[in-house]
Amino acid sequence: MSTSSVSKGCFVFKPSAKKKKTTLSLEDHFMRGCEDAENSEIRFRLCHDLWDKIKTDTEALQDELNRNILDSLLDFTRKCSSTRQHSDWASQMRASEIPTAALVLGVNVPDHDMTFQSLSDLLQQSVTPHVASVQAKECGALKHLMKRVLERLMDTVVDDEEEEEAEQTSAQLNNSMHCSLSTLCAWYNANTKKSKTGTPGKKRSSAVRDDPLQPPVVIIFKDLEAFNPKVLQDFILICSRYIERLPLMFIFGIATSPSTIQHMLPHSVTSLLCIELFQSLSCTQHLATVIDKLILTPQFPFKLNGKVMQVLISIFLYHDFSVRNFIKGIQLALLEHFHSQPLSVLCCKKKAALLNVMQLGHQDLERVRQLQSFKRYAEKQEAQEQVHLLTDDPHLKVCQKLIKDLRKYHKNYYPTLRCLHTLTSSLPRYPLGKQIRELHLICLEKNIWENEDYQSAMKLLKMLAKDQLIALLQRCEETLQSAKSKKMKSALVQLGDMLARFKQLDTGAAEPPPSVEDSITSPVKNLQKKTHLFQLQKTLLEMNESRRSKKLSPFEVLRNEALEFIDSLVKSHLSPPESQTLNEVCYYTSSATVRRHLNATPRTSIQAALNSPIYYLQNERLKTVDGVISNAAPDICIVYKLHLECGRLINLYDWLEAYATVVSAAEGNEPDSDDFGKVDDVKHARFIRAVSELEFLGFIKSTKQKTDHVARLSWGGC
């Protein structure tokens, strides 16, 4: 379109429909850069369906875990609301205090939002519609706290008092009065009168405790420790003046300890509160339940190998104690597995996996042949069978059998793992771990029966009393009852027979006492009070031989038989997943990827960016040889590389001159010219800004040793 014929004017160029930006869907993002785009749609659908299933089960599990504490809070709210209706002296005294629930949730702060959201929803559904949640970051001052509470309770915009003096009119002065509890009282009375309209009955007094139809006003402080103590004290003092007119109720979210309330609030303020303590389930118990229901089950085909599990558990234990972040780590591993592994099309339910095996193309079958587990499987076959497996595509449909075997392995693995954990979790010093996840990690790494701790655990089991061993075996029987595989059902029958034989021992005849002949010929009886070392050694050897040749009691025989049965189960079903053919289809193994995404190292990233800005800016002019400073790099990169050449103290003037020399080369000045390396105001300002940025990042700091020097804080590059 030409505009040369018009000297002046306003022109509108409508963009063509082809140039309009289109937002990419989740599937488009998944398929971008996805390996083997042919079956990427199937993999995306499988990944999406599997994650929806995991997410649904996780939310249901978390609701179940939080049900007890939430029900207790609801009962507390109803009880405090009903207490105001009583006219006895004790109830009147309690009514003069603000009911407060101190909810101790633990240090897993990222999980608190979900708990408070569930609590708020339940309160609004069953107790009161007047619920407001506030956080410390939005309540730095008392007026901000008051404004947030009123806005969320009244569901409207409350005018702030911060108006410019020149623009304050009488209307604005009247509006500033709205940010107060008296406004909230008027709004609350108006709302409750609307709800009572048309209800027959005699008139009641204006006191709140006399009206059973007035719901409480609940204010939730999500992060009590982060609030300004002065702001919190003033807010509580103001609320206590309105407790007769407004049925207020507080819920304090505490991450550390209930003593936080005493540390933050003086006695004059806490005496205005009627505090009741509520303790939620610990985050470690929460994690154990999540692992038990989501990971240690054959229900979900997607699995994590030992290193990935260790990374996720380490992040949980040493960083945030957040179950929510742990589940996000599982989601990341799931997404990475389906995105990077073309054979993950077989990571689905049994029927769908067997159907997908029949639809594998030649390229996918070649990928199967390249799997380490399949190579080991092929090497164990006869020579002719190996040729067919490596060359004949139709013959490779044997993968169906391998997929079935992998499913059977999981169905046998988890019940056996639970049985072994039941037997060993109560042993002294916990040789195989106190939590089932510790035992699971050991089993994922190597053959557990080759572990010394396993051998010591079996020895300790042989030292258990009869009633203890029978109780543990009965718990193992309960575990095997939920198993569905044929081998586990057969093991259940054998274990039931052993328990029946143990019970027969109780009803059977008592063991006969040792004969007189045995007691006379006992080496200990024949041992003299004074004896030589040689004779003592000979006697001890005889005692050892007599113990070996001693006839075992019926209980000892049955006990050894039961432990040998457990040992055979372990050796049959607790082999590591790497020993199973096609384990790469279901197991995600890239622990480095998970660690890089979830456990970032900011210092390493910053140093890499300052050392090699080309990787972030993608500018070919920044490409240099190692150790050479590019004059085209950003100022902060130049200053950073120059500071690496200095010692503990850096002379600012020398640093500035070196910087000016590098920048002059970037400007194209000749080295022999007079202006080369000269410091002007612009270069000086750029240098000061770059040094300030380095100080902000923590690489240098000012020092009092020398006024024109700075101290270097970091050593060693990346």
XYZ file of C-alpha atoms in Angstrom:
718
model
C 0.000 0.000 0.000
C 1.529 3.333 -1.118
C 1.211 6.650 0.744
C 3.574 8.766 -1.377
C 0.758 10.743 -3.027
C -0.465 12.182 0.274
C 1.706 14.633 2.154
C 0.033 14.319 5.545
C -2.517 11.957 6.964
C -3.290 9.103 9.307
C -3.103 5.629 7.811
C -4.478 2.393 9.249
C -2.903 -0.884 8.118
C -4.978 -3.842 9.225
C -2.856 -6.955 9.830
C -3.607 -9.928 7.670
C -5.195 -12.982 9.218
C -2.081 -15.028 8.465
C 0.097 -12.905 10.758
C -2.142 -13.187 13.795
C -0.499 -14.939 16.683
C -2.065 -18.213 17.652
C -1.744 -19.520 21.180
C -0.214 -22.980 21.353
C -2.102 -25.693 23.154
C -0.554 -28.073 25.691
C -0.308 -30.732 23.004
C 1.585 -28.362 20.690
C 4.073 -27.563 23.446
C 4.503 -31.278 24.154
C 5.053 -32.176 20.498
C 7.595 -29.375 19.959
C 11.004 -31.003 20.193
C 9.414 -34.342 21.024
C 11.442 -37.366 19.972
C 9.679 -39.484 17.325
C 6.798 -37.196 16.375
C 4.889 -40.099 14.793
C 3.379 -41.371 18.039
C 3.715 -38.109 19.998
C -0.061 -37.585 19.999
C -0.626 -41.002 21.585
C 2.085 -40.340 24.165
C 0.613 -36.943 25.016
C -2.818 -38.468 25.520
C -1.414 -41.265 27.691
C 0.621 -38.779 29.739
C -2.368 -36.469 30.187
C -4.730 -39.289 31.206
C -2.207 -40.789 33.611
C -1.508 -37.435 35.265
C -5.238 -36.700 35.615
C -5.638 -40.026 37.375
C -2.681 -39.356 39.700
C -3.900 -35.812 40.423
C -7.426 -37.001 41.243
C -6.167 -39.724 43.569
C -3.740 -37.309 45.220
C -6.411 -34.707 45.926
C -8.715 -37.373 47.348
C -5.871 -38.679 49.508
C -4.997 -35.220 50.821
C -8.643 -34.504 51.629
C -8.788 -37.760 53.556
C -5.598 -36.955 55.475
C -6.821 -33.454 56.368
C -10.348 -34.588 57.200
C -9.763 -35.075 60.930
C -8.164 -31.680 61.528
C -10.722 -29.875 59.346
C -13.630 -31.593 61.092
C -12.165 -30.580 64.455
C -11.926 -26.962 63.324
C -15.532 -27.005 62.087
C -16.713 -28.427 65.418
C -14.728 -25.735 67.249
C -16.348 -23.025 65.138
C -19.849 -24.367 65.740
C -19.193 -24.804 69.459
C -17.930 -21.238 69.856
C -20.907 -19.933 67.920
C -23.370 -21.854 70.114
C -21.602 -20.811 73.349
C -22.662 -17.225 72.728
C -26.318 -18.248 73.044
C -25.995 -19.438 76.664
C -26.745 -17.038 79.502
C -24.669 -18.638 82.284
C -21.720 -16.806 83.784
C -18.998 -19.008 82.230
C -20.445 -18.603 78.743
C -20.653 -14.841 79.184
C -17.005 -14.726 80.246
C -15.976 -16.734 77.198
C -18.116 -14.539 74.974
C -16.047 -11.513 76.040
C -12.979 -13.197 74.529
C -12.283 -13.768 70.844
C -12.352 -17.524 70.033
C -9.021 -18.405 68.401
C -7.878 -21.672 66.825
C -4.091 -22.103 66.763
C -3.569 -24.442 63.817
C -0.038 -25.910 63.774
C 0.635 -27.061 60.207
C 4.410 -27.563 60.216
C 7.217 -26.004 58.210
C 5.940 -27.316 54.865
C 4.711 -23.839 53.951
C 3.955 -24.588 50.235
C 1.291 -27.097 51.358
C -0.528 -24.634 53.613
C -2.469 -22.890 50.833
C -4.289 -26.087 49.920
C -5.243 -26.734 53.556
C -6.518 -23.198 54.108
C -8.465 -23.275 50.849
C -10.206 -26.496 51.905
C -10.892 -25.038 55.352
C -12.334 -21.834 53.893
C -14.591 -23.767 51.509
C -15.894 -26.031 54.280
C -16.581 -23.086 56.595
C -18.526 -21.266 53.894
C -20.516 -24.373 53.039
C -21.512 -25.530 56.514
C -20.894 -22.826 59.137
C -20.733 -19.231 57.903
C -20.480 -17.315 54.625
C -18.319 -14.656 56.298
C -14.723 -15.942 55.934
C -11.649 -13.826 55.132
C -8.078 -15.080 54.631
C -5.104 -12.708 54.871
C -1.341 -13.058 54.399
C 1.472 -11.067 55.958
C 2.904 -9.820 52.657
C -0.278 -7.834 51.928
C -0.744 -6.515 55.480
C 2.358 -4.485 56.239
C 0.418 -1.858 58.178
C -2.751 -1.844 60.260
C -4.783 0.036 57.629
C -3.750 -2.521 54.989
C -4.825 -5.397 57.230
C -8.131 -3.698 58.008
C -8.717 -2.963 54.322
C -8.033 -6.567 53.230
C -10.346 -7.990 55.902
C -13.202 -5.664 55.011
C -12.805 -6.155 51.267
C -12.905 -9.941 51.523
C -15.781 -10.038 53.972
C -17.932 -7.403 52.279
C -16.878 -8.420 48.756
C -16.414 -4.802 47.712
C -13.694 -2.197 47.270
C -12.926 -0.291 50.465
C -11.568 3.249 50.128
C -8.093 3.830 51.489
C -7.186 6.777 53.657
C -4.037 7.608 51.663
C -5.254 10.534 49.569
C -3.276 13.582 48.618
C -4.010 16.525 50.890
C -4.634 18.842 47.974
C -7.313 16.577 46.568
C -9.127 15.720 49.793
C -12.758 16.742 49.561
C -15.574 16.233 51.995
C -16.761 13.197 50.023
C -13.313 11.638 50.237
C -13.208 12.265 53.966
C -16.505 10.473 54.353
C -15.260 7.547 52.246
C -12.163 7.130 54.403
C -14.460 6.325 57.328
C -15.494 3.111 55.593
C -12.233 1.354 56.469
C -13.237 0.553 60.060
C -14.914 -2.191 62.030
C -17.939 0.010 62.675
C -18.625 -0.121 58.938
C -18.287 -3.897 59.084
C -20.745 -4.044 62.009
C -23.303 -2.008 60.094
C -22.878 -4.189 57.011
C -23.118 -7.378 59.107
C -26.307 -6.233 60.875
C -27.874 -5.288 57.562
C -27.056 -8.712 56.088
C -28.349 -10.670 59.058
C -31.591 -8.661 59.092
C -32.147 -9.590 55.450
C -31.734 -13.272 56.267
C -34.294 -12.998 59.116
C -36.929 -11.191 57.075
C -40.209 -13.116 57.028
C -39.281 -15.329 59.983
C -42.008 -15.317 62.716
C -40.950 -14.822 66.294
C -40.598 -12.233 68.993
C -38.091 -9.414 68.830
C -34.673 -9.977 70.291
C -32.195 -7.575 71.763
C -29.320 -6.218 69.692
C -26.719 -8.291 71.517
C -25.169 -10.914 69.286
C -25.286 -13.692 71.860
C -29.049 -13.477 72.033
C -29.546 -14.144 68.312
C -28.996 -17.728 67.193
C -29.318 -16.835 63.494
C -26.161 -14.732 63.304
C -23.202 -16.690 61.862
C -19.670 -15.962 63.081
C -17.138 -13.829 61.184
C -13.984 -15.928 60.689
C -10.618 -14.308 59.909
C -7.795 -16.660 58.896
C -4.173 -15.527 59.349
C -2.330 -17.914 57.024
C 1.257 -17.207 58.138
C 1.220 -15.880 61.679
C 5.020 -15.801 62.099
C 5.430 -13.421 59.149
C 3.008 -10.782 60.482
C 4.288 -7.606 62.102
C 3.656 -8.145 65.851
C 2.682 -4.498 66.353
C 0.097 -4.659 63.543
C -1.335 -7.896 64.934
C -1.543 -6.515 68.480
C -3.375 -3.358 67.385
C -5.805 -5.346 65.240
C -6.679 -7.703 68.110
C -7.155 -4.781 70.509
C -9.519 -3.077 68.077
C -11.467 -6.290 67.450
C -11.885 -6.896 71.176
C -13.832 -3.613 71.421
C -16.389 -4.911 68.904
C -16.803 -8.467 70.203
C -20.199 -7.582 71.735
C -21.512 -6.368 68.374
C -19.648 -8.688 66.004
C -19.161 -12.473 66.497
C -15.492 -12.522 65.492
C -13.347 -15.656 65.359
C -9.638 -16.036 64.498
C -7.691 -18.936 63.002
C -3.893 -18.646 63.302
C -1.831 -20.656 60.825
C 1.415 -21.564 62.628
C 4.390 -23.198 60.923
C 6.792 -23.604 63.858
C 5.495 -23.855 67.430
C 2.450 -22.732 69.441
C 4.791 -20.697 71.639
C 5.024 -18.265 68.718
C 1.813 -16.642 69.973
C 3.415 -15.871 73.362
C 6.565 -14.547 71.675
C 4.648 -12.224 69.336
C 1.837 -11.024 71.596
C 2.078 -9.712 75.168
C -0.119 -11.083 77.939
C -2.430 -8.077 77.748
C -3.320 -9.107 74.189
C -3.392 -12.896 74.570
C -5.745 -12.495 77.540
C -8.311 -11.215 75.042
C -8.156 -14.493 73.104
C -9.679 -17.872 73.961
C -7.063 -20.085 72.283
C -7.450 -23.766 71.443
C -4.628 -25.763 69.846
C -5.022 -27.965 66.765
C -2.185 -30.148 65.424
C -2.218 -31.324 61.817
C -0.665 -34.516 60.475
C 3.122 -34.256 60.146
C 4.500 -33.797 56.647
C 6.621 -36.959 56.906
C 3.532 -39.043 57.649
C 1.791 -37.297 54.778
C 4.684 -38.162 52.446
C 4.710 -41.790 53.607
C 1.014 -42.087 52.756
C 1.477 -40.472 49.331
C 4.369 -42.812 48.470
C 2.388 -45.800 49.700
C -0.693 -44.956 47.615
C 0.910 -43.518 44.453
C 4.308 -45.153 44.019
C 4.240 -48.486 45.839
C 1.316 -49.787 43.825
C 0.935 -51.640 40.506
C -2.081 -49.451 39.722
C 0.035 -46.819 37.925
C 2.343 -48.125 35.174
C 4.750 -45.175 35.417
C 7.638 -45.787 37.831
C 10.706 -43.976 39.180
C 14.084 -45.620 39.502
C 16.167 -45.444 42.677
C 18.218 -42.330 41.816
C 15.199 -40.240 40.823
C 13.363 -41.333 43.974
C 16.400 -40.411 46.048
C 16.553 -36.927 44.477
C 12.877 -36.228 45.173
C 13.074 -37.512 48.758
C 16.294 -35.538 49.409
C 14.680 -32.320 48.178
C 11.736 -33.020 50.474
C 13.838 -33.804 53.560
C 16.556 -31.155 53.169
C 14.734 -28.226 51.526
C 11.018 -27.633 52.027
C 9.183 -30.670 53.511
C 6.528 -29.979 50.880
C 4.407 -32.911 49.728
C 2.956 -30.643 47.050
C 6.414 -30.038 45.568
C 7.163 -33.763 45.802
C 4.075 -34.476 43.677
C 5.174 -31.763 41.235
C 8.492 -33.601 40.951
C 6.595 -36.766 40.011
C 4.680 -34.738 37.423
C 7.940 -33.409 35.963
C 9.412 -36.920 35.745
C 6.212 -38.193 34.116
C 6.273 -35.418 31.509
C 9.980 -35.873 30.770
C 9.559 -39.637 30.425
C 6.748 -39.445 27.874
C 8.466 -36.573 26.041
C 11.917 -38.141 25.714
C 11.155 -41.879 25.518
C 9.386 -42.930 22.255
C 8.655 -46.377 23.719
C 6.657 -44.795 26.555
C 3.670 -45.502 24.299
C 3.730 -48.897 26.064
C 3.540 -47.247 29.531
C -0.205 -47.595 29.980
C -2.799 -50.108 31.107
C -2.273 -53.730 30.174
C -4.847 -54.001 27.374
C -3.796 -50.716 25.762
C -0.107 -51.672 26.036
C -0.670 -55.041 24.327
C -2.588 -53.276 21.568
C 0.153 -50.667 21.114
C 2.770 -53.424 20.827
C 0.999 -54.704 17.718
C 1.099 -51.193 16.217
C 4.834 -50.601 16.681
C 6.616 -49.630 13.482
C 10.034 -50.717 12.277
C 11.751 -47.709 13.859
C 10.137 -48.411 17.225
C 11.130 -52.077 17.035
C 14.711 -51.025 16.359
C 14.564 -48.907 19.497
C 13.380 -51.985 21.405
C 16.414 -53.905 20.113
C 18.706 -51.136 21.371
C 17.430 -51.370 24.949
C 20.004 -52.791 27.367
C 17.446 -55.001 29.062
C 16.331 -56.468 25.725
C 19.939 -57.138 24.714
C 20.440 -59.118 27.929
C 17.220 -61.011 27.233
C 18.307 -61.843 23.660
C 21.745 -63.056 24.811
C 20.075 -65.663 27.035
C 18.138 -67.155 24.106
C 19.322 -69.825 21.692
C 21.264 -68.808 18.595
C 18.381 -69.199 16.147
C 15.997 -67.333 18.457
C 18.541 -64.491 18.756
C 18.644 -64.137 14.976
C 14.850 -63.936 14.787
C 14.671 -61.384 17.613
C 17.310 -59.116 16.044
C 16.204 -59.333 12.402
C 12.570 -60.421 12.111
C 10.063 -57.662 12.998
C 6.951 -59.915 13.149
C 8.804 -62.264 15.487
C 9.450 -59.340 17.844
C 5.803 -59.369 18.849
C 7.161 -61.448 21.728
C 7.189 -58.033 23.436
C 3.613 -58.771 24.418
C 4.829 -61.578 26.643
C 7.565 -59.330 28.057
C 5.025 -56.614 28.880
C 2.871 -59.197 30.690
C 5.911 -60.417 32.628
C 6.725 -56.838 33.667
C 3.182 -56.378 34.990
C 3.388 -59.673 36.900
C 6.706 -58.542 38.387
C 5.074 -55.387 39.806
C 2.083 -57.333 41.157
C 4.450 -59.635 43.063
C 7.038 -56.997 44.017
C 4.909 -54.647 46.127
C 3.148 -57.240 48.359
C 6.512 -58.916 49.030
C 8.065 -55.532 49.808
C 5.308 -54.782 52.323
C 5.712 -58.177 53.980
C 9.457 -57.682 54.377
C 8.897 -54.173 55.765
C 6.344 -55.521 58.245
C 8.881 -58.033 59.554
C 11.900 -55.719 59.736
C 10.482 -52.277 60.621
C 10.275 -53.104 64.342
C 13.727 -54.684 64.703
C 16.379 -52.986 66.879
C 18.334 -50.235 65.066
C 16.178 -50.742 61.951
C 18.728 -52.578 59.758
C 16.541 -52.174 56.640
C 15.096 -48.787 57.536
C 12.172 -47.564 59.566
C 10.152 -46.297 56.591
C 9.071 -48.477 53.688
C 10.572 -45.959 51.246
C 14.046 -46.729 52.642
C 13.554 -50.444 52.007
C 12.186 -49.681 48.540
C 15.304 -47.652 47.662
C 17.553 -50.536 48.746
C 15.579 -52.971 46.595
C 15.775 -50.632 43.582
C 19.573 -50.488 43.721
C 20.655 -54.133 44.020
C 19.681 -57.615 45.180
C 18.646 -57.016 48.758
C 19.450 -60.576 49.888
C 23.132 -59.831 49.154
C 23.056 -56.920 51.593
C 24.712 -57.376 55.000
C 21.855 -55.518 56.680
C 19.432 -58.068 55.270
C 21.483 -60.925 56.739
C 21.575 -59.243 60.139
C 17.801 -58.633 59.953
C 17.163 -62.336 59.321
C 19.349 -63.227 62.316
C 17.386 -60.819 64.508
C 14.116 -62.370 63.326
C 15.347 -65.750 64.553
C 15.694 -64.266 68.033
C 12.060 -63.105 68.290
C 9.705 -64.668 70.792
C 6.939 -66.905 69.524
C 4.096 -64.459 70.125
C 6.024 -61.619 68.413
C 6.813 -63.727 65.353
C 3.227 -64.989 65.072
C 1.893 -61.400 65.270
C 4.242 -60.279 62.468
C 3.320 -63.252 60.271
C -0.372 -62.509 60.800
C 0.208 -58.944 59.574
C 1.996 -60.380 56.527
C -1.036 -62.575 55.909
C -3.283 -59.492 55.962
C -0.982 -57.828 53.437
C -1.053 -60.775 51.050
C -4.847 -60.987 51.196
C -5.152 -57.856 49.029
C -2.760 -59.236 46.372
C -4.311 -60.502 43.149
C -1.506 -62.445 41.449
C -1.496 -66.255 41.452
C 1.915 -66.502 43.108
C 0.847 -64.225 45.948
C -2.333 -66.232 46.475
C -0.253 -69.403 46.625
C 2.094 -67.721 49.120
C -0.944 -66.701 51.183
C -2.077 -70.334 51.403
C 1.387 -71.495 52.539
C 1.619 -68.721 55.128
C -1.837 -69.622 56.436
C -0.760 -73.249 56.855
C 2.311 -72.172 58.818
C 0.232 -69.982 61.124
C -2.131 -72.908 61.730
C 0.855 -75.087 62.675
C 2.099 -72.358 65.046
C -1.286 -72.397 66.768
C -1.129 -76.182 67.056
C 2.112 -75.798 69.007
C 0.213 -73.887 71.699
C -2.375 -76.628 72.047
C 0.154 -79.467 71.755
C 1.987 -81.229 74.554
C 4.745 -79.429 76.361
C 8.336 -80.209 75.499
C 9.827 -83.080 77.520
C 12.414 -82.015 80.078
C 16.059 -82.864 79.402
C 17.095 -86.351 80.492
C 19.261 -86.987 83.504
C 21.969 -88.477 81.320
C 22.212 -85.282 79.300
C 22.501 -83.182 82.405
C 25.229 -85.411 83.824
C 27.292 -85.449 80.649
C 26.945 -81.712 80.172
C 30.397 -80.100 79.710
C 29.468 -77.245 82.022
C 28.673 -79.616 84.908
C 31.987 -81.424 84.451
C 33.922 -78.145 84.388
C 36.066 -77.761 87.533
C 36.255 -74.544 89.496
C 39.987 -74.250 88.746
C 41.045 -75.304 85.302
C 43.827 -74.731 82.799
C 43.405 -72.590 79.694
C 43.790 -75.663 77.445
C 41.066 -77.532 79.337
C 38.740 -74.461 79.182
C 39.252 -74.192 75.438
C 38.529 -77.893 74.990
C 35.354 -77.607 77.081
C 34.093 -74.612 75.074
C 34.642 -76.485 71.811
C 32.657 -79.417 73.182
C 29.853 -77.073 74.193
C 29.784 -75.619 70.673
C 29.601 -79.080 69.123
C 26.835 -80.103 71.510
C 24.802 -77.027 70.545
C 25.128 -77.868 66.870
C 24.088 -81.458 67.406
C 21.283 -80.486 69.794
C 17.873 -81.402 68.523
C 15.757 -78.344 67.640
C 12.428 -77.805 69.321
C 9.233 -77.912 67.184
C 8.917 -74.114 67.429
C 12.491 -73.569 66.236
C 11.958 -75.914 63.292
C 8.756 -74.125 62.300
C 10.329 -70.709 62.832
C 13.239 -71.556 60.535
C 10.805 -72.887 57.964
C 8.761 -69.654 58.065
C 11.836 -67.459 57.689
C 13.131 -69.609 54.821
C 9.745 -69.145 53.173
C 10.024 -65.352 53.540
C 13.591 -65.496 52.223
C 12.457 -67.452 49.166
C 9.741 -64.860 48.504
C 12.317 -62.064 48.705
C 14.743 -63.792 46.330
C 11.960 -64.575 43.872
C 10.182 -61.215 43.716
C 12.420 -58.418 45.055
C 15.043 -58.326 42.325
C 15.854 -54.788 41.045
C 13.711 -53.487 38.160
C 16.817 -53.187 35.945
C 16.844 -56.984 35.814
C 13.435 -56.996 34.121
C 13.185 -56.896 30.344
C 11.693 -53.670 28.893
C 11.932 -51.886 32.244
C 12.960 -48.727 30.325
C 9.390 -48.476 29.034
C 7.963 -47.716 32.493
C 10.914 -46.468 34.571
C 12.205 -42.904 34.379
C 15.945 -42.790 35.092
C 17.253 -39.248 34.424
C 17.940 -38.021 37.948
C 20.172 -35.207 36.622
C 17.246 -33.652 34.735
C 15.022 -33.731 37.811
C 17.768 -32.251 39.995
C 18.497 -29.491 37.464
C 14.836 -28.444 37.274
C 13.827 -28.811 40.928
C 17.065 -28.157 42.820
C 18.477 -25.199 40.945
C 21.873 -23.668 41.834
C 21.549 -19.895 41.297
C 25.200 -19.132 41.944
C 26.386 -21.603 39.312
C 23.905 -20.222 36.784
C 24.936 -16.627 37.479
C 28.627 -17.464 37.159
C 27.993 -19.343 33.924
C 26.073 -16.365 32.504
C 28.795 -13.879 33.477
C 31.579 -16.122 32.227
C 29.941 -17.177 28.953
C 27.125 -14.776 28.032
C 26.947 -16.287 24.532
C 24.947 -19.254 25.843
C 22.210 -16.895 27.068
C 22.359 -14.027 24.558
C 23.013 -16.226 21.472
C 25.254 -13.554 19.920
C 28.116 -14.821 17.754
C 30.183 -11.697 18.515
C 30.528 -12.933 22.100
C 32.298 -16.151 21.074
C 35.834 -16.134 22.533
C 38.625 -18.501 23.429
C 38.778 -19.667 27.040
C 40.345 -17.031 29.265
C 39.917 -14.174 26.777
C 37.626 -11.250 27.636
C 35.277 -10.291 24.804
C 35.084 -6.530 24.320
C 31.546 -6.925 22.951
C 30.230 -8.496 26.174
C 27.921 -6.578 28.559
C 29.662 -4.325 31.044
C 28.945 -6.581 34.013
C 30.540 -9.553 32.222
C 33.685 -7.532 31.457
C 33.940 -6.270 35.036
C 33.319 -9.800 36.392
C 36.084 -11.375 34.293
C 38.521 -8.601 35.234
C 37.783 -9.122 38.922
C 38.651 -12.825 38.586
C 42.243 -11.767 37.859
C 42.527 -9.872 41.153
C 43.331 -10.986 44.653
C 41.427 -10.544 47.896
C 41.407 -6.730 47.641
C 40.705 -4.981 44.330
C 41.958 -1.479 43.546
C 39.024 0.389 42.034
C 41.192 2.737 39.945
C 43.202 -0.091 38.386
C 39.950 -1.958 37.785
C 38.455 1.118 36.055
C 41.501 1.548 33.801
C 41.421 -2.114 32.752
C 37.707 -1.800 32.018
C 38.240 1.367 29.945
C 40.931 -0.390 27.897
C 38.624 -3.287 27.020
C 35.706 -0.977 26.193
C 37.894 1.246 23.993
C 38.769 -1.794 21.891
C 35.050 -2.485 21.491
C 34.491 1.075 20.246
C 37.026 0.559 17.451
C 39.661 2.994 18.722
C 43.222 2.448 17.596
C 45.563 1.247 20.339
C 48.101 3.943 19.410
C 45.616 6.817 19.610
C 45.542 9.232 22.552
C 41.908 8.485 23.370
C 42.493 4.726 23.680
C 41.845 3.636 27.278
C 40.875 7.133 28.367
C 38.170 7.278 31.031
C 35.333 9.664 30.216
C 32.128 10.332 32.146
C 30.102 7.743 30.208
C 32.616 4.938 30.782
C 32.931 5.976 34.410
C 29.153 5.774 34.893
C 28.948 2.401 33.108
C 31.743 1.060 35.321
C 30.054 2.258 38.511
C 26.795 0.638 37.466
C 28.515 -2.701 36.677
C 30.378 -2.683 40.010
C 27.138 -1.917 41.859
C 25.469 -4.861 40.122
C 28.330 -7.168 41.159
C 27.986 -5.935 44.735
C 24.239 -6.589 44.607
C 24.887 -10.161 43.380
C 27.305 -10.739 46.275
C 30.632 -11.026 44.458
C 32.275 -7.998 46.131
C 31.749 -5.736 49.134
C 33.187 -2.490 50.398
C 35.981 -2.700 52.955
C 37.317 -0.383 55.637
C 40.900 -1.581 55.227
C 41.459 0.693 52.229
C 39.028 3.351 51.101
C 39.712 2.938 47.361
C 39.483 -0.864 47.439
C 36.724 -3.468 47.521
C 36.934 -7.007 48.906
C 36.360 -10.027 46.716
C 33.877 -12.568 48.139
C 33.787 -15.451 45.643
C 36.599 -17.759 44.614
C 36.740 -20.301 41.834
C 34.867 -20.111 38.551
C 32.377 -22.542 37.092
